[in-house]
Short mmCIF file of C-alpha atoms and ligand atoms in Angstrom, two decimals:
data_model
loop_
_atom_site.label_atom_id
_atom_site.label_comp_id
_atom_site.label_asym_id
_atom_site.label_seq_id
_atom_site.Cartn_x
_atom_site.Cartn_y
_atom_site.Cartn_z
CA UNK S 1 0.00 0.00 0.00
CA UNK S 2 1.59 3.34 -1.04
CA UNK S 3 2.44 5.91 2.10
CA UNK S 4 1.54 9.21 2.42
CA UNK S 5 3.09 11.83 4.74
CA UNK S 6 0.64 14.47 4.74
CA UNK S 7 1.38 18.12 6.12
CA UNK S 8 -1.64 20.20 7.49
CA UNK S 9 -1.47 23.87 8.50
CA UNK S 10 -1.96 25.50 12.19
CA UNK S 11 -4.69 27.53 10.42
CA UNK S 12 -6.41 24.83 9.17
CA UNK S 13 -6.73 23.87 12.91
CA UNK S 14 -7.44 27.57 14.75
CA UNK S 15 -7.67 31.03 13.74
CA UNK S 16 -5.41 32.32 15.90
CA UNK S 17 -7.57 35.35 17.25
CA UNK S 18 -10.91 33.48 16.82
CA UNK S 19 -11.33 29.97 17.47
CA UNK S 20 -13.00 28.78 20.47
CA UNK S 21 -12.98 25.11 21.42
CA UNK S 22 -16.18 24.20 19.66
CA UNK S 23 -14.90 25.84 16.46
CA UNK S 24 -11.64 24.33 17.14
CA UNK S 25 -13.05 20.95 17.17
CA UNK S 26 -14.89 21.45 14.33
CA UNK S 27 -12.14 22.33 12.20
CA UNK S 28 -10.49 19.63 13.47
CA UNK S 29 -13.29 17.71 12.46
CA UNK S 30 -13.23 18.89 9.13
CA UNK S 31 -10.05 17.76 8.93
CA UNK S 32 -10.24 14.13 9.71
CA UNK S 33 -12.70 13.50 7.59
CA UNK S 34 -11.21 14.08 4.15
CA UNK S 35 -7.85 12.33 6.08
CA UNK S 36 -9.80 9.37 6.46
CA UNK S 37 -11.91 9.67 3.41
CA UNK S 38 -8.25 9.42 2.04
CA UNK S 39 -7.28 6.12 3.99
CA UNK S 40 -10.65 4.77 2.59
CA UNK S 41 -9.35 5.41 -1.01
CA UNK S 42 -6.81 2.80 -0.09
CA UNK S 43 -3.32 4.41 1.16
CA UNK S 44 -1.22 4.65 4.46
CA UNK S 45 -0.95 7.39 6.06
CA UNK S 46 1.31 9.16 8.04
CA UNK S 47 0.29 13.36 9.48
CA UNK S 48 2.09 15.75 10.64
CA UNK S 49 0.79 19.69 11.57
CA UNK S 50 1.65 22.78 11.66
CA UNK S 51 1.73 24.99 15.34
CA UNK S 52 2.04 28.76 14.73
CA UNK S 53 -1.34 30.20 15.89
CA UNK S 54 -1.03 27.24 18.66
CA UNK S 55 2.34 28.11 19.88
CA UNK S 56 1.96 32.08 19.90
CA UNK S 57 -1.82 31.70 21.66
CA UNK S 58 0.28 29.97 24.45
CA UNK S 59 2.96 32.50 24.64
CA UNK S 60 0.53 34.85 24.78
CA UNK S 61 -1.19 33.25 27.74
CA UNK S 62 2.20 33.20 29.47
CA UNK S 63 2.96 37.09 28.69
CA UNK S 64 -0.38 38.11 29.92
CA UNK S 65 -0.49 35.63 33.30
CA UNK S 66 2.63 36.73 35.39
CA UNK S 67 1.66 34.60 37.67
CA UNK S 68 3.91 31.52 36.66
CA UNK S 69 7.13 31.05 35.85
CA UNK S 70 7.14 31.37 31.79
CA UNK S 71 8.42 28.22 30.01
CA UNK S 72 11.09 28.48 27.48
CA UNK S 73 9.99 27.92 23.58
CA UNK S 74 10.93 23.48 23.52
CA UNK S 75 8.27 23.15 25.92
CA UNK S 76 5.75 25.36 24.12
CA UNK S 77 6.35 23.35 21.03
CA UNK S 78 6.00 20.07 23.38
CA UNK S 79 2.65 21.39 25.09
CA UNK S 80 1.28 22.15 21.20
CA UNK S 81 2.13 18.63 20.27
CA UNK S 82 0.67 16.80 22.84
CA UNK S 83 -3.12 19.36 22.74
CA UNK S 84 -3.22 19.04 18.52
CA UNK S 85 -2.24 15.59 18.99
CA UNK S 86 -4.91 14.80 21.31
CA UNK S 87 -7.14 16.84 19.79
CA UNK S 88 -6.20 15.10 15.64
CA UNK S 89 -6.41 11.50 17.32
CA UNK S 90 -9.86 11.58 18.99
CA UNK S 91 -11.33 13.15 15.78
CA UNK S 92 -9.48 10.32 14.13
CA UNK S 93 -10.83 7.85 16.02
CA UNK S 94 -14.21 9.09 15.46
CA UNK S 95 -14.21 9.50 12.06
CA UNK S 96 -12.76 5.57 11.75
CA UNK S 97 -15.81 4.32 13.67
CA UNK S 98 -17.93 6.42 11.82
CA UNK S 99 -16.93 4.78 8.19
CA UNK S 100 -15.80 1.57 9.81
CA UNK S 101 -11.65 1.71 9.18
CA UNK S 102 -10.53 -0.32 12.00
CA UNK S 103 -7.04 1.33 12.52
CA UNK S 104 -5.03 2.64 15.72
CA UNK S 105 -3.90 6.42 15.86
CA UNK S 106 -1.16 7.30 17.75
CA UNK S 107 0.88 10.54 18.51
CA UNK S 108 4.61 10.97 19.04
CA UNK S 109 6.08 13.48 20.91
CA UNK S 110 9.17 14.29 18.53
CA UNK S 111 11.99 15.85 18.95
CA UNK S 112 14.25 16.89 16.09
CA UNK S 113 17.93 17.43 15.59
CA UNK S 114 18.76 20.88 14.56
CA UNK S 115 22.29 22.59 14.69
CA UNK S 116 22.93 25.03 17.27
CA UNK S 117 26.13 27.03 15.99
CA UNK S 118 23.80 27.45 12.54
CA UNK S 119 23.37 31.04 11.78
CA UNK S 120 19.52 31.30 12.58
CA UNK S 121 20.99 31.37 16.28
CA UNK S 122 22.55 35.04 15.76
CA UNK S 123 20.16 36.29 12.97
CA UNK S 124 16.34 35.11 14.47
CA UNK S 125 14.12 35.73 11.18
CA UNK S 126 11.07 33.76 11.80
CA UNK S 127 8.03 36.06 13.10
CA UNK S 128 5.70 33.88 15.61
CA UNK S 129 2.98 34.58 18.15
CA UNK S 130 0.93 37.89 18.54
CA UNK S 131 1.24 41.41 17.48
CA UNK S 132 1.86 44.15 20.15
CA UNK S 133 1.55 47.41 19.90
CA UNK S 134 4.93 49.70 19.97
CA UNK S 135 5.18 51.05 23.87
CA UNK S 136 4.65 47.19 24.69
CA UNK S 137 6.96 45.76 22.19
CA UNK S 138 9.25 48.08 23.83
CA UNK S 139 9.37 47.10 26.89
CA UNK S 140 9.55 43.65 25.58
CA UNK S 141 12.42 44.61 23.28
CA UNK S 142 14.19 46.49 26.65
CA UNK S 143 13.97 42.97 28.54
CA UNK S 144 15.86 40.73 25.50
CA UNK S 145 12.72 39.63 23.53
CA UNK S 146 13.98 40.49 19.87
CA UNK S 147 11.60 41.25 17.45
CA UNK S 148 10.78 42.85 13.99
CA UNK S 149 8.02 45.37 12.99
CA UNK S 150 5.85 45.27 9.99
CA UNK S 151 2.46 46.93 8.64
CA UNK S 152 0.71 45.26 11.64
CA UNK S 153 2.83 46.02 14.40
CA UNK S 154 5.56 44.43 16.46
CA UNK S 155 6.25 40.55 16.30
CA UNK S 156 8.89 38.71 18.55
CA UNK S 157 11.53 36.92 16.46
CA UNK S 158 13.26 33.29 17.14
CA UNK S 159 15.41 31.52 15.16
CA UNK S 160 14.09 28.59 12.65
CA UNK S 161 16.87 26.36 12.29
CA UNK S 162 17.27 23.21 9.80
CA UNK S 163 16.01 20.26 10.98
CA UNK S 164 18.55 16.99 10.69
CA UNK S 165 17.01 14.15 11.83
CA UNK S 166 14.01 12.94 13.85
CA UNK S 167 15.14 11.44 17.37
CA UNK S 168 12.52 9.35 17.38
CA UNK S 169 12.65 7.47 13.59
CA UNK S 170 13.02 3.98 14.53
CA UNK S 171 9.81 3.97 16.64
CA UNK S 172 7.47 5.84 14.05
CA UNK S 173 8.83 3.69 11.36
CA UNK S 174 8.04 0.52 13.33
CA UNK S 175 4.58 1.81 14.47
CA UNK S 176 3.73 2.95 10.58
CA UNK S 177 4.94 -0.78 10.11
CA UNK S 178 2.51 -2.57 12.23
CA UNK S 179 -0.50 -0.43 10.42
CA UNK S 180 -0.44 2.34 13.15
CA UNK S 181 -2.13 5.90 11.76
CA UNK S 182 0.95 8.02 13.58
CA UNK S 183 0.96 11.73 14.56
CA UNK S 184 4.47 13.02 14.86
CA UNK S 185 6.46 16.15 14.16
CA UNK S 186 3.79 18.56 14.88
CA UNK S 187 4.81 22.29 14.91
CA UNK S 188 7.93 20.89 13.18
CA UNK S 189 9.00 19.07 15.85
CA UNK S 190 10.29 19.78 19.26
CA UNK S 191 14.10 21.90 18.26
CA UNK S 192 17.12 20.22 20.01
CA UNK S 193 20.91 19.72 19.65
CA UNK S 194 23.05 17.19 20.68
CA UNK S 195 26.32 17.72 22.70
CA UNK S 196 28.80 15.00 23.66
CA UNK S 197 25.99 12.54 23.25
CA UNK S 198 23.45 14.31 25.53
CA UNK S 199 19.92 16.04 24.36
CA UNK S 200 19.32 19.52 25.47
CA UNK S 201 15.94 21.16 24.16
CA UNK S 202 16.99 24.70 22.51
CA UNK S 203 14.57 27.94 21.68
CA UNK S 204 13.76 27.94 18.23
CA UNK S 205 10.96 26.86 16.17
CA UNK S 206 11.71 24.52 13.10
CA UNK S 207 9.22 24.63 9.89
CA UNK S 208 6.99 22.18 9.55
CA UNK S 209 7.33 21.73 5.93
CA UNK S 210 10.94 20.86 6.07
CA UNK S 211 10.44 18.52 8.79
CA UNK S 212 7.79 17.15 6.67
CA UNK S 213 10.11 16.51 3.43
CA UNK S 214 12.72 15.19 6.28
CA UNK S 215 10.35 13.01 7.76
CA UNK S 216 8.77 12.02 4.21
CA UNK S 217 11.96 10.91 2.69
CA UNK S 218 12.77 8.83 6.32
CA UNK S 219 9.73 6.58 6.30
CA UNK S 220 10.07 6.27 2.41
CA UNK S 221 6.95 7.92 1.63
CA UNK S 222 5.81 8.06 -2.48
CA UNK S 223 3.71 11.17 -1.77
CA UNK S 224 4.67 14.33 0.29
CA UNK S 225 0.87 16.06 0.49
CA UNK S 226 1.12 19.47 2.01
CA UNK S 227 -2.38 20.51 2.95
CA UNK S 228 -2.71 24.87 3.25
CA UNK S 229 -5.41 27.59 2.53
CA UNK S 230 -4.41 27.82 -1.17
CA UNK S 231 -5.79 25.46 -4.18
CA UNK S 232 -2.04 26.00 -6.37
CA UNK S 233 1.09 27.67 -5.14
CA UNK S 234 0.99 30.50 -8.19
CA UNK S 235 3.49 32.53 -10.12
CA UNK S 236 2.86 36.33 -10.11
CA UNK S 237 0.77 35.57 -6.66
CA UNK S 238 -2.27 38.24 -6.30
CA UNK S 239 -0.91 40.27 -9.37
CA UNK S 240 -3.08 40.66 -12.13
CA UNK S 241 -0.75 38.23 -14.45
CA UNK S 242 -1.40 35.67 -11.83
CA UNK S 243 -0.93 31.68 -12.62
CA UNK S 244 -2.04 28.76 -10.88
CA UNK S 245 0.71 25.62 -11.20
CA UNK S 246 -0.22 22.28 -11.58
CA UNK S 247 2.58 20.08 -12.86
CA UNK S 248 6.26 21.36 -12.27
CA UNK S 249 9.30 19.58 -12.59
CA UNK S 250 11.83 19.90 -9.11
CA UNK S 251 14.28 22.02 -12.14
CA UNK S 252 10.87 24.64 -12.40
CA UNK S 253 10.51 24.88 -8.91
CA UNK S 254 13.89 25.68 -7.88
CA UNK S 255 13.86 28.14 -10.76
CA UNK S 256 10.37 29.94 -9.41
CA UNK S 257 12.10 30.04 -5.97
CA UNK S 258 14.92 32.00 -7.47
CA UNK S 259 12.80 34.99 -9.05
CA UNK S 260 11.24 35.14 -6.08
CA UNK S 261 7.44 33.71 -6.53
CA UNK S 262 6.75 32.42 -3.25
CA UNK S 263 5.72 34.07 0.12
CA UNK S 264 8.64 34.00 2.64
CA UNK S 265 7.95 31.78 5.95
CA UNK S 266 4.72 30.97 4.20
CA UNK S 267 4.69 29.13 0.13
CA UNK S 268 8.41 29.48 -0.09
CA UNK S 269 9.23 26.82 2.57
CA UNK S 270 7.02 24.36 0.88
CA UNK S 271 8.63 24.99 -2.20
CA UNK S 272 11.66 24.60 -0.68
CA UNK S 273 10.77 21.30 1.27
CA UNK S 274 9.72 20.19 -1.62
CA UNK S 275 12.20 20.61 -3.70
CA UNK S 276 14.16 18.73 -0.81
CA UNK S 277 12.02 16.03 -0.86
CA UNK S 278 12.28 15.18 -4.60
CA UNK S 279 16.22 15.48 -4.47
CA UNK S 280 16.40 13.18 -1.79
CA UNK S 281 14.22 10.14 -3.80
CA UNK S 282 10.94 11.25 -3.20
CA UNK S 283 8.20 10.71 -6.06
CA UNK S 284 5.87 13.24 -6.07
CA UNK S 285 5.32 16.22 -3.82
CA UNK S 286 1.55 17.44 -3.62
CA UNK S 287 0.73 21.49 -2.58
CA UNK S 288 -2.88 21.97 -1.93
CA UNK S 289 -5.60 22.39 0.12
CA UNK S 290 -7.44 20.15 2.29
CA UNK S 291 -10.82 20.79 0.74
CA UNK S 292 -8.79 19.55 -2.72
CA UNK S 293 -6.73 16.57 -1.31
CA UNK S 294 -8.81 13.66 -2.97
CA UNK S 295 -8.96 15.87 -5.91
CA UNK S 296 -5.11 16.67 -6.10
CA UNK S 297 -4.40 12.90 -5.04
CA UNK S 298 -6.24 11.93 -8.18
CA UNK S 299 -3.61 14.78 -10.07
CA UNK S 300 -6.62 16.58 -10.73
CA UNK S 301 -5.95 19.90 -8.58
CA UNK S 302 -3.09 21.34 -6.63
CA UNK S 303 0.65 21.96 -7.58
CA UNK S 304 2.42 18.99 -8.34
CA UNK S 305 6.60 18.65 -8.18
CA UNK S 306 7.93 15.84 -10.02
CA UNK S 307 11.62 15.06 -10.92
P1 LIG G 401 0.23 27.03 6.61
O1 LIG G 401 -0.34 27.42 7.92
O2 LIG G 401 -0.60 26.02 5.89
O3 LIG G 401 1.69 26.67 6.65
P2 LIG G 401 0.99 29.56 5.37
O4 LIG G 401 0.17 30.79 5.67
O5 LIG G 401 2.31 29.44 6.01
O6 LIG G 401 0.05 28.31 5.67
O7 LIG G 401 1.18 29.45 3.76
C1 LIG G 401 0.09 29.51 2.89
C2 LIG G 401 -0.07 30.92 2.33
O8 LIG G 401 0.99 31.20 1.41
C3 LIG G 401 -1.30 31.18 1.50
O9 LIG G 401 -2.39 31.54 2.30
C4 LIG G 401 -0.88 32.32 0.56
O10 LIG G 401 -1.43 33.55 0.99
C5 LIG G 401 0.63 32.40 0.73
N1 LIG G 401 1.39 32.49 -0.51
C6 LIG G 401 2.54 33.21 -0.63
N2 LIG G 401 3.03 33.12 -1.86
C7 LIG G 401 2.20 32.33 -2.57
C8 LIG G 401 2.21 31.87 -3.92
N3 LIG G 401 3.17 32.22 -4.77
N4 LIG G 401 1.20 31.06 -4.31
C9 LIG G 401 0.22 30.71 -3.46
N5 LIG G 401 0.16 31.11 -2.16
C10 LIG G 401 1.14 31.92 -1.72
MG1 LIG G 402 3.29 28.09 7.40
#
């Protein structure tokens, strides 16, 4: 049976300013059931998820509660992968009995291997979490938090290192083995190094689309299916002269990326992972969005990168 690693987006889980748990759960909802409507079609699958609105929701609460001693960003990620996870395998579950897939779900909490002398240490680009207003940010800014402003206001800054390899591999490979529907690498997985042999969780985030090609190429997936808001990544994007793409070869994509076609921190890095993907022996790599899946499964909708 061919394997799938599939890639959903924090936003297609929670609007980070809306979203209370009932429309949480019915997002979530949503969700599942064109994931399992996919399993029904007849393929393994393997999901991982995004964590931004997740992750700067709980920094948020922390900022705002004083009350408790703020945890550092490793544990964030951690808290984000356990509450999506719980929240992705219940639905799961439910939507299995429902159409009558009789399959296990778990979730991993996964830790990834990033370098820590990398340059994203001393140059933080990646934007996460909430905006704040400028005599706020200030004081943030005063107390070590670094952050960038743009049209909307002040946004704290961490560094989004490359991800190297999943800690936990050998178990997610032998659960996706014995027919297990795993959750892993959510938020990109949980950023730490490795120094003389020991594990030490570091602040950063990592992108979930690179840990997805990462993690795609690992278990040997055929497909790479990143699920997002957007039918086609598109040349020209919102420009009169706009055009969807639906079949491009890894050459074309690499090419796009050059001249500059695709959102930073948002369609680039799924370009970019992939790109990665392909070059590391992957078949096909799927952009899409969820409401689309079957349809760009069946290479009838979505972007498509071949080799
Ligand atoms: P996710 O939460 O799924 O990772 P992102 O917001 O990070 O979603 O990325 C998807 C967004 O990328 C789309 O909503 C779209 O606005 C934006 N985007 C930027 N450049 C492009 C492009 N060239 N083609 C299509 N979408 C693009
Ligand atoms: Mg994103």
């Amino acid at each position: 049976m061919s394997l799938i690693l599939i890639a959903i987006g924090g936003n297609a889980i929670l609007h980070p300013e809306k979203g209370n748990p009932q429309e949480q759960q019915e997002k979530i909802d949503g969700t599942c059931k064109e994931i399992a409507r996919i399993i029904r079609g007849g393929v393994d699958v393997v999901l991982t998820h995004g964590n931004g609105p997740q992750i700067g929701n709980i920094l948020a609460m922390q900022e705002e509660c004083g009350l408790v001693h703020p945890q550092p960003l490793d544990i964030c990620g951690a808290q984000t992968q356990g509450m999506l996870g719980y929240l992705l395998q219940r639905s799961l579950l439910n939507m299995f009995r429902e159409i009558g897939i009789k399959k296990q779900v778990t979730t991993i909490i996964t830790q990834v291997i990033v370098d820590g002398s990398c340059e994203s240490f001393q140059n933080p680009t990646k934007p996460i979490g909430l905006y704040y207003q400028e005599e706020r940010a200030k004081t943030m800014m005063n107390a070590g938090v670094k952050m960038i402003h743009d049209r909307k206001g002040y946004r704290r800054i961490v560094p989004s290192p490359m991800p190297f390899n999943i800690v936990e591999e050998d178990i997610i490979k032998k659960l996706i083995s014995e027919g297990v529907l795993v959750i892993t690498a959510g938020g990109g997985g949980i950023p730490v190094i490795e120094r003389n042999g020991v594990l030490e969780g570091i602040e950063a985030v990592v992108d979930k689309d690179l840990t997805g090609s990462l993690l795609a190429n690992k278990i040997g997936a055929e497909i790479f299916l990143i699920l997002t808001d957007v039918e086609n990544a598109a040349l020209n994007y919102r420009k009169t002269n706009q055009v969807d793409l639906r079949e491009i070869t890894v050459h074309e994509a690499e090419l796009y990326i050059k001249e500059g076609h695709f959102g930073k921190g948002s369609m680039e890095p799924k370009m970019l992972a992939a790109v990665r993907f392909i070059r590391s022996g992957g078949k096909s790599a799927i952009i899409s969005s969820l409401d689309k899946a079957i349809d760009a499964l069946a290479g009838k909708a979505g972007t498509r990168i071949i080799a």
